Coordinates of C-alpha atoms in Angstrom, one line a residue:
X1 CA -7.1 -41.2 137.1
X2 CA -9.6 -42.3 134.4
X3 CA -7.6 -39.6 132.3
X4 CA -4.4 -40.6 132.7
X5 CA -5.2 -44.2 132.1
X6 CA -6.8 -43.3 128.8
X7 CA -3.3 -41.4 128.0
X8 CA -1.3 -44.2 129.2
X9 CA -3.3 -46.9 127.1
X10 CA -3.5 -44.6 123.9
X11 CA 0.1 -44.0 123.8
X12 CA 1.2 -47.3 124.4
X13 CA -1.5 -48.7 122.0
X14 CA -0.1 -46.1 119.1
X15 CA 3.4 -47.1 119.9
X16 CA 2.4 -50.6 119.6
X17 CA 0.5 -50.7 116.4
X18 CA 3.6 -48.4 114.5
X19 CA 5.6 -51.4 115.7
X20 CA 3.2 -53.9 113.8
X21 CA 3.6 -52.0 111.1
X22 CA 7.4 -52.4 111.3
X23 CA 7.2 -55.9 111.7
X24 CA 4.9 -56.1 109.0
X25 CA 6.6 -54.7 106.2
X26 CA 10.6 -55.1 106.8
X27 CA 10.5 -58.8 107.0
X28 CA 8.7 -59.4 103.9
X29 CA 10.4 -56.7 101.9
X30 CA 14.4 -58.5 103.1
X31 CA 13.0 -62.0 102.4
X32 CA 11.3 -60.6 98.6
X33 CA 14.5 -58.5 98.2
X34 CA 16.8 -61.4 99.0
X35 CA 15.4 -64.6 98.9
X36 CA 17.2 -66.3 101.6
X37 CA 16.2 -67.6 104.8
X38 CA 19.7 -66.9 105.9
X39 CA 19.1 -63.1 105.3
X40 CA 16.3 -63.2 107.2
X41 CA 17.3 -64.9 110.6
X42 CA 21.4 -62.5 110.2
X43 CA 18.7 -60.0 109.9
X44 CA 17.0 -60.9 112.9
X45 CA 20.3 -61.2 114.8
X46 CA 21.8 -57.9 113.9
X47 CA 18.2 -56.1 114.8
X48 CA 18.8 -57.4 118.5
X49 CA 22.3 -57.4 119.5
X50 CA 22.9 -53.5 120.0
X51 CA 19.5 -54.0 122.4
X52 CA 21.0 -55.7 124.7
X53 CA 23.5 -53.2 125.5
X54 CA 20.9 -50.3 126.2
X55 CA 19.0 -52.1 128.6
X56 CA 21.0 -51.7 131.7
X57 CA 21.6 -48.0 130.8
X58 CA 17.7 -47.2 130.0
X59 CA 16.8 -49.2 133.2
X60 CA 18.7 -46.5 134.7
X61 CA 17.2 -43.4 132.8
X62 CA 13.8 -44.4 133.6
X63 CA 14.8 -44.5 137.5
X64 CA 16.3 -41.3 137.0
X65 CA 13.7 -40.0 135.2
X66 CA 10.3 -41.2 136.1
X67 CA 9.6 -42.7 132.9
X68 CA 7.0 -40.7 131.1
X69 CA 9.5 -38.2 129.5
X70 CA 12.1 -41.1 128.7
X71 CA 9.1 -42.5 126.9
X72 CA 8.0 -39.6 124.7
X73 CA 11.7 -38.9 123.7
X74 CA 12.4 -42.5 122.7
X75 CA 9.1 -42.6 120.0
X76 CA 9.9 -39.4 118.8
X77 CA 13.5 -41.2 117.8
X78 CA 12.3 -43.6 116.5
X79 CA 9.9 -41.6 114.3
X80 CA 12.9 -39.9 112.7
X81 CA 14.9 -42.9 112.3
X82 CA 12.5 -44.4 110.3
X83 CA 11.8 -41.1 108.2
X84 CA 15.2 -41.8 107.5
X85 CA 15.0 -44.8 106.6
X86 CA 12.3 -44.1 104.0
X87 CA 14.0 -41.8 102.2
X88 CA 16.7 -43.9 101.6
X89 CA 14.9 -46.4 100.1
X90 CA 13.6 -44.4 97.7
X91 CA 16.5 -42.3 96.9
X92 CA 19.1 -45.9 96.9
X93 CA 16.9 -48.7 96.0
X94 CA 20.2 -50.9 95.6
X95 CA 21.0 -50.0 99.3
X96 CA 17.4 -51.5 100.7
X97 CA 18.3 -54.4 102.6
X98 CA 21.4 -53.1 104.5
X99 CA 18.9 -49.9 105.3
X100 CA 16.0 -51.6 106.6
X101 CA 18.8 -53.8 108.6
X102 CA 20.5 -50.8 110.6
X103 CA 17.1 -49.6 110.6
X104 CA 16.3 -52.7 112.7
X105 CA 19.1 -52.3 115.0
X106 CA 18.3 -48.9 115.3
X107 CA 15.0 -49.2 116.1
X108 CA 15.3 -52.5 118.6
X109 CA 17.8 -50.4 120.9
X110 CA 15.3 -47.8 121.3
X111 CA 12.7 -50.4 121.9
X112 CA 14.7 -50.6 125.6
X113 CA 13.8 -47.3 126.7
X114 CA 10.6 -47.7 125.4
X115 CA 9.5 -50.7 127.3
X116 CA 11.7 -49.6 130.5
X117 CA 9.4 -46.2 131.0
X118 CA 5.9 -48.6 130.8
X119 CA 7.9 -51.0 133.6
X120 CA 8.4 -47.8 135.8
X121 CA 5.0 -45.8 134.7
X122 CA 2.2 -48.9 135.4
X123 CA 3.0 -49.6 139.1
X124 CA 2.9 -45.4 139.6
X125 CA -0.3 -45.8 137.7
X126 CA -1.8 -48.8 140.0
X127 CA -2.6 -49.4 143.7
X128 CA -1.7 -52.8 144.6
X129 CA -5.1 -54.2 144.6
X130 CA -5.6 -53.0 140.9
X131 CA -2.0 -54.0 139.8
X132 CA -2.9 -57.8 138.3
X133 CA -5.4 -56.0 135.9
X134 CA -3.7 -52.8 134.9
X135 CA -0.8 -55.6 133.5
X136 CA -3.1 -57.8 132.4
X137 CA -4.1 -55.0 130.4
X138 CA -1.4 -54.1 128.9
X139 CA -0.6 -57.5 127.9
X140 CA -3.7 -57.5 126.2
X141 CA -3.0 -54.5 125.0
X142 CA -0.2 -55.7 122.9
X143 CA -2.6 -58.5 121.5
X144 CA -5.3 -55.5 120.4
X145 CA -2.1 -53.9 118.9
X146 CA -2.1 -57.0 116.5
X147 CA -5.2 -57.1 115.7
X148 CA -5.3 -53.3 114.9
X149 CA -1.9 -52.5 113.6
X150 CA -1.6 -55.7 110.7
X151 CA -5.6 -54.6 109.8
X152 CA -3.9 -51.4 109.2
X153 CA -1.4 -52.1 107.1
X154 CA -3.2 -54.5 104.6
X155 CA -4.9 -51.6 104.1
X156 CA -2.5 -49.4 103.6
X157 CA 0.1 -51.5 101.5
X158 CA -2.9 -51.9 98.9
X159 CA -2.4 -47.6 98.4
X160 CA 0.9 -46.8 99.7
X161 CA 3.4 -49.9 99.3
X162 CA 5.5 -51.6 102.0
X163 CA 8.3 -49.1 102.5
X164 CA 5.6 -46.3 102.4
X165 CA 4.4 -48.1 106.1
X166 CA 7.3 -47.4 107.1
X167 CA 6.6 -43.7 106.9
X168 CA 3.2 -43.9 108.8
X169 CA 4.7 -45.9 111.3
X170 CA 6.8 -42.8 112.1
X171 CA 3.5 -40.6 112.4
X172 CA 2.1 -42.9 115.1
X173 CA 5.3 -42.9 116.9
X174 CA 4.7 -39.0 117.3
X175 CA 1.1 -39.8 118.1
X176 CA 2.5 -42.3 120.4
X177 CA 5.0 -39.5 122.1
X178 CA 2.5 -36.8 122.5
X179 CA -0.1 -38.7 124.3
X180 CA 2.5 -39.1 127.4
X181 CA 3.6 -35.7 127.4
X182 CA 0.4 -34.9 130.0
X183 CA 1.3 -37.7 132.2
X184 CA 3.2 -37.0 135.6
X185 CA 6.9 -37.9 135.5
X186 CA 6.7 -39.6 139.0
X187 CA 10.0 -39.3 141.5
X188 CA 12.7 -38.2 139.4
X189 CA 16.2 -39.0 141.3
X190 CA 19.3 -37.2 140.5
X191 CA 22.2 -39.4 138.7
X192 CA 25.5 -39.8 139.8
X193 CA 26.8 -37.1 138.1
X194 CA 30.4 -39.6 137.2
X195 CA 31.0 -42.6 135.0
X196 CA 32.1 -44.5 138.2
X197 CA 28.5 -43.3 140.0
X198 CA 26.3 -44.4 136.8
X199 CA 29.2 -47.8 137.0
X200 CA 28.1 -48.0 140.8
X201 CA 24.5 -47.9 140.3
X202 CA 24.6 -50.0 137.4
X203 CA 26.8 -52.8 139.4
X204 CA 23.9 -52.2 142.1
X205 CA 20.9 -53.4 139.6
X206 CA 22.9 -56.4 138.9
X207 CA 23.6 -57.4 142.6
X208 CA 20.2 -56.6 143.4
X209 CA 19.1 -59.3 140.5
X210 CA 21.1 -61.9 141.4
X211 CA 20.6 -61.5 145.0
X212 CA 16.9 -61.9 144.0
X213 CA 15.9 -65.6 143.8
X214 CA 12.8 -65.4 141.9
X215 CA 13.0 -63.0 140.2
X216 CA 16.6 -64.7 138.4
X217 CA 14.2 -68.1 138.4
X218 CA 11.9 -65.5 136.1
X219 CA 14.7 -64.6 134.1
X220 CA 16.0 -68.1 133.1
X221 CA 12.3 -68.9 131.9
X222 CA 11.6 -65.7 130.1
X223 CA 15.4 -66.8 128.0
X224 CA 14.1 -70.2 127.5
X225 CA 10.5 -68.7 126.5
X226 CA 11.6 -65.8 124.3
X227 CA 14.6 -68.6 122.3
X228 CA 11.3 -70.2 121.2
X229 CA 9.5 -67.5 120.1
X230 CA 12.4 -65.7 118.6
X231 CA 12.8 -68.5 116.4
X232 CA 9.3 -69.1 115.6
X233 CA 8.8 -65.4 114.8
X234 CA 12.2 -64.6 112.9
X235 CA 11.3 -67.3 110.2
X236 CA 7.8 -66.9 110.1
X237 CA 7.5 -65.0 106.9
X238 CA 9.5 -67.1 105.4
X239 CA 7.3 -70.5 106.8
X240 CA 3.9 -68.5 106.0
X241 CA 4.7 -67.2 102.5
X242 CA 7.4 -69.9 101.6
X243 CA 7.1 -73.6 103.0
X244 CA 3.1 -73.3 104.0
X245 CA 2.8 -71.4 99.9
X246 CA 0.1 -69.1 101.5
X247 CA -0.2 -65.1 100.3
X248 CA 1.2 -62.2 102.1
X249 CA -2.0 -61.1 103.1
X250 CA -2.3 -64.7 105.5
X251 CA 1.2 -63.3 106.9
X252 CA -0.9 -60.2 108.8
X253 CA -4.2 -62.3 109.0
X254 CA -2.4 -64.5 111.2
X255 CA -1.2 -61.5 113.5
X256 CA -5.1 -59.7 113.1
X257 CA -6.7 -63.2 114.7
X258 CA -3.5 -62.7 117.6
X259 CA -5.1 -59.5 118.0
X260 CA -8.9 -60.9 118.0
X261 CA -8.3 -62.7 120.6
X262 CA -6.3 -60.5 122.6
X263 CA -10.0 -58.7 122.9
X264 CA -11.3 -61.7 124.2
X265 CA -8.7 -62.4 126.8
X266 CA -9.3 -58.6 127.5
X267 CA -12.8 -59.2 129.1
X268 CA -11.7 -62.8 130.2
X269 CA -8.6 -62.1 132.0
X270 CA -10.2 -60.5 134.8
X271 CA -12.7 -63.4 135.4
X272 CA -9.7 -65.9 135.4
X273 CA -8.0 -63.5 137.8
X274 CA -10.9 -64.2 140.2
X275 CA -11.4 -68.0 139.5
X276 CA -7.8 -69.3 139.4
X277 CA -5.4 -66.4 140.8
X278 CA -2.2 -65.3 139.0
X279 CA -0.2 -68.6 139.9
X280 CA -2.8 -71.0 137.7
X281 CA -2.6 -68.6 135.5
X282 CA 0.8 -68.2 134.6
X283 CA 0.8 -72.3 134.6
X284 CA -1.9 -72.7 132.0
X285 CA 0.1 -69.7 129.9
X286 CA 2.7 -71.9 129.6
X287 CA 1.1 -75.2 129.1
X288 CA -0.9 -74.0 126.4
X289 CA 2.5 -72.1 124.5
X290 CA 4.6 -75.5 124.8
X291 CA 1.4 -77.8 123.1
X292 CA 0.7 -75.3 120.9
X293 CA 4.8 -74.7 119.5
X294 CA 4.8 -78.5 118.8
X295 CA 1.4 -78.0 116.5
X296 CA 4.0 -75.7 115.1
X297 CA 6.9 -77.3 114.7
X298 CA 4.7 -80.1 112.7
X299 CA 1.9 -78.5 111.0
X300 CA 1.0 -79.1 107.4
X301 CA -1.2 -76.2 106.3
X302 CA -1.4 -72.7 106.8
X303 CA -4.9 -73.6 108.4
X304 CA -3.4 -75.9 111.2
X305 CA -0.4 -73.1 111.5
X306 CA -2.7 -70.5 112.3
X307 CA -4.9 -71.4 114.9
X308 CA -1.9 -72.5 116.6
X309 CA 0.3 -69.5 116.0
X310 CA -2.7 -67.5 117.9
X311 CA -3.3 -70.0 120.8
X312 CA 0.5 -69.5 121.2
X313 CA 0.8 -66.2 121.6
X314 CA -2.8 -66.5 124.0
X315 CA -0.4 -68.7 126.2
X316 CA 2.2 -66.2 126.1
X317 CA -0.4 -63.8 127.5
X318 CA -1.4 -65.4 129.8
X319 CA 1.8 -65.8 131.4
X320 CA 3.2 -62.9 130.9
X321 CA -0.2 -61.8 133.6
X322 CA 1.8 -63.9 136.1
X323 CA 5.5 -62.8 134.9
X324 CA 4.8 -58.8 134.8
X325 CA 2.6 -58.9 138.2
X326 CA 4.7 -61.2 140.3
X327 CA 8.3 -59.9 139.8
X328 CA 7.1 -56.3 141.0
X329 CA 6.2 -57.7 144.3
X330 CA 9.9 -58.2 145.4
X331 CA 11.9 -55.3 143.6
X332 CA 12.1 -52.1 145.4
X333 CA 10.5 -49.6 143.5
X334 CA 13.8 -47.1 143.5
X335 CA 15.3 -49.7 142.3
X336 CA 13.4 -51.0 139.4
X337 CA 15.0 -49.3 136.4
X338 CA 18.3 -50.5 137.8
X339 CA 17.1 -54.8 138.2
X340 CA 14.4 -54.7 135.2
X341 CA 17.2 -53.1 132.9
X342 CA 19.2 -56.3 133.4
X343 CA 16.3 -59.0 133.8
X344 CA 15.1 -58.4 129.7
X345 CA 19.0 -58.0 128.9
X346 CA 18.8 -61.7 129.9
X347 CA 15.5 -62.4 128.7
X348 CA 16.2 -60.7 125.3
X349 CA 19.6 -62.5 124.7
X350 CA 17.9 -65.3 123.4
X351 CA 16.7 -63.0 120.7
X352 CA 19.7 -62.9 118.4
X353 CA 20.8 -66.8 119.8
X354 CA 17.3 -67.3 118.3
X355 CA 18.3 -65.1 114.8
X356 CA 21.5 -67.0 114.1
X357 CA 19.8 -70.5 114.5
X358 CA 17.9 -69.8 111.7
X359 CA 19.9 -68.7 109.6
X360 CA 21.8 -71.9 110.7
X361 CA 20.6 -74.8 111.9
X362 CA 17.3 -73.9 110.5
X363 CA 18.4 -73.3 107.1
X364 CA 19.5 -76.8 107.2
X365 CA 16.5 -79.0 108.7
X366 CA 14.0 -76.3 108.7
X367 CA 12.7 -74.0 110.2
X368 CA 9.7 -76.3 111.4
X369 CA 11.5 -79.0 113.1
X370 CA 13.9 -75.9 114.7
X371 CA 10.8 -75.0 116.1
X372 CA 9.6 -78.0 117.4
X373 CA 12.7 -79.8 118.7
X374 CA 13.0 -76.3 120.8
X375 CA 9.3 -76.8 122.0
X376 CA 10.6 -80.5 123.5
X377 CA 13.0 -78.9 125.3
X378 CA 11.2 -75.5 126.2
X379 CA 8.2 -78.1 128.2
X380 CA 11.4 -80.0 129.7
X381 CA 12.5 -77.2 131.2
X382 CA 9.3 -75.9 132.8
X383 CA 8.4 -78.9 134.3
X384 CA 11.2 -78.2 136.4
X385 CA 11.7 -74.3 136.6
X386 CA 8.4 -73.1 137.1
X387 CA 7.0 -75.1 140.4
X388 CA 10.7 -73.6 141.4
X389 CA 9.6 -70.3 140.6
X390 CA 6.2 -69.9 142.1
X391 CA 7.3 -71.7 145.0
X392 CA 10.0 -68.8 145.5
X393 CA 7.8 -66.2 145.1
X394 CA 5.2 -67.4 147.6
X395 CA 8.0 -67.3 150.1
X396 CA 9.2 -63.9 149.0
X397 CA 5.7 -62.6 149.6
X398 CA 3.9 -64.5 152.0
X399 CA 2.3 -62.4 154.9
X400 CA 4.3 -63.6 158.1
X401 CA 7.9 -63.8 156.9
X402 CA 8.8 -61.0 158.6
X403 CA 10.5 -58.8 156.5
X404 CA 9.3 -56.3 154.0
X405 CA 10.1 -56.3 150.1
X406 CA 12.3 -53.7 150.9
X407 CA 14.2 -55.8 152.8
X408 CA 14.6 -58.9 151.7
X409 CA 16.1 -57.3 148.6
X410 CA 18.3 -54.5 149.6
X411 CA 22.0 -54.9 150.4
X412 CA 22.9 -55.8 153.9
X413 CA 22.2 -53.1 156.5
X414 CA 20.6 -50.8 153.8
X415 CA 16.3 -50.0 154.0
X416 CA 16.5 -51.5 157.6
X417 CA 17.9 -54.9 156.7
X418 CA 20.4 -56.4 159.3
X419 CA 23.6 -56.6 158.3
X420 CA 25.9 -59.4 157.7
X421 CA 26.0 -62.0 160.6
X422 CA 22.9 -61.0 161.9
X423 CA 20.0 -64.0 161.7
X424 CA 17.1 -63.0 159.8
X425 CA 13.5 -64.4 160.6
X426 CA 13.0 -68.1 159.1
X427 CA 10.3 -67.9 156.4
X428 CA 7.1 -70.2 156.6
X429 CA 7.3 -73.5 154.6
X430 CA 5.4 -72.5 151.4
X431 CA 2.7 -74.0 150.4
X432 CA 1.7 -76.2 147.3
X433 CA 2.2 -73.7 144.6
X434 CA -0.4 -74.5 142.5
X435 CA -3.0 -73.7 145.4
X436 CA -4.8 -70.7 145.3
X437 CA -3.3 -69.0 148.5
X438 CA -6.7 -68.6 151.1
X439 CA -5.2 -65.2 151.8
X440 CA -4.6 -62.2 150.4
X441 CA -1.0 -61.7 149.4
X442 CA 0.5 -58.4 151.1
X443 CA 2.5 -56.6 148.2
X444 CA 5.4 -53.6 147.9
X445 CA 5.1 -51.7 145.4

């Protein structure tokens, strides 16, 4: 088990660092090679609409497939995508921006079948017990990945030059892809074998979701969440290197002290586990993200943006503990390719909604006050979803309500549920969702 762990972590940790290195380089060489903020949030746009249409389908291939092999085939794509990429940068320099920009969309659509194959491959990975942890690891793993991967490319842009990152990205995408190949594949199910099966099962994932109460409560947050941060992180090179006058190398410092204190949350995270339970935790996640995108929207100085900019993404972590462990709970594992394809379709919308606001409405008032007149509304909002949310999922969980996971999220009369007419058992009243339950919550995973 240790093993596999160790392969799972260090091929998701590659993956992610190659993708700092992306995220690195391409937004500073459109904004240098432009010198619009327009450019930078079309570019952000056009990067994430193609996305959105995979993410259904590669919900899908990781049911079908089990994950791991879906996961290795994805980084190896994207390693030759970006070999492409680099060549034609040097061979066309006129061409750059329009490269690096299909290169974007390229690379965002396999992102889905990316993150799709570590949704299917941690709950194979985890007992129930250990399932909080393992994905409050990897959510810290994405802050090491920060830390590690910007560190990397100041570097390395010193001796190879931006576009040249591009190139070693590709390397750790391989890296990435042949640490997973010694990990099981898990239940593989056959497809349909017809467009109108893969249609069926598709039109299943979406029933199942918006059948699913909590888990669409989930969804509406992670949009609101991700508009925010979409915006804040689409113009931030532009904010770092342009309004706040601070170097480049302040533009990966800032993600290297994201990634610092992703290590400290990695030995913390466990201990708040223990102390508050995943409920608080997901609450003080997104407390401290709403303060801390106000400092944002409003600060002066690189040094008040920075500390800020980290304590964000912390708050993002820290709910994401609560948003990754919870919505596992009450989707049947068969089926989680099919709902988790379309839950970050919604989630992810907000990303090119977030891309054409700056290049609109922030390239009139600024990207600043974008920022923080989302942040007003982004606290609004939670005060009212998220006591909704947890409430939902401590009734979709709780001990006595007398029907499994399995059940309460199937279709009528399929996994045992009664069909249509029948009455089904009246859940408990929940309790106060920002208590601690006093008992252990039975899971299905």
């Amino acid at each position: 088990m240790r093993t596999r762990r160790a392969l799972f972590g260090g091929g998701v940790l590659l993956g992610l660092m190659a993708e700092q290195l992306v995220l690195f380089s391409v937004p500073l060489i459109i904004f240098q090679e432009s010198g619009r903020l327009s450019m930078l949030g079309l570019a952000y746009a056009v990067e994430w609409l193609p996305c959105l249409l995979v993410y259904p389908f590669a919900g899908l291939m990781a049911d079908r497939d089990g994950g791991t092999r879906l996961f290795s085939l994805a980084n190896t794509a994207r390693a030759a995508v970006l070999g492409v990429t680099v060549v034609l940068c040097f061979a066309v320099p006129s061409w750059t921006v329009g490269v690096l920009m299909v290169n974007g969309a390229l690379l965002s659509t396999l992102i889905a079948p990316v993150r799709m194959s570590i949704e299917k491959t941690v709950p194979q990975l985890s007992s129930p017990e250990d399932l909080p942890r393992n994905q409050a690891l990897f959510q810290n793993m994405e802050l090491l990945a920060m830390a590690l991967g910007p560190g990397l490319a100041i570097l390395a842009v010193a001796v190879l030059g931006k576009v040249w990152l591009l190139g070693l990205a590709a390397l750790m995408f391989l890296a990435a892809a042949a640490g997973w190949l010694k990990l099981p594949r898990g239940t593989r199910t056959e497809g349909a074998g017809t467009v109108r099966g893969n249609l069926g099962e598709l039109r299943l994932g979406w029933r199942l979701l918006l059948g699913n109460r909590p888990v669409m409560l989930l969804a509406s947050l992670n949009f609101a969440i991700n508009l925010v941060f979409a915006t804040m992180l689409g113009a931030n090179a532009a904010v770092v290197t342009d309004v706040l006058k601070a170097p480049e190398s302040s533009f990966a410092l800032l993600n290297m002290l994201v990634g610092v204190a992703g290590l400290v949350n990695l030995l913390m995270t466990p201990r708040l586990l223990k102390r508050f339970g995943v409920w608080l935790l997901g609450v003080l996640g997104y407390v401290v993200m709403c303060v801390c995108l106000l400092v944002l929207g409003s600060a002066p100085t690189f040094t008040v943006y920075a500390p800020a900019f980290v304590a964000a993404l912390c708050g993002v972590a820290y709910f994401n503990v609560f948003n990754r462990t919870e919505r596992v709970k009450v989707i049947p594992q068969r089926h989680l390719g099919k709902v988790m394809g379309p839950f970050f379709l919604i989630g992810l919308l907000s990303y090119p909604i977030g891309g054409l606001l700056i290049s609109s409405v922030g390239a009139a008032i600024g990207p600043q006050r974008l920022v923080g007149a989302l942040a007003v509304l982004l606290g609004a909002f939670g005060a009212v979803v998220l006591p909704l949310t947890i409430r939902s999922f401590r009734r979709a969980v709780a001990p006595d309500d007398g029907a499994t996971t399995e059940e309460t999220t199937a279709p009528d009369g399929a996994a045992g549920n009664p069909p249509a007419g029948v009455p089904r058992p009246r859940p408990r009243r929940p309790q106060n969702p920002f208590r601690r339950p006093e008992r252990p919550v039975r899971t299905h995973t």
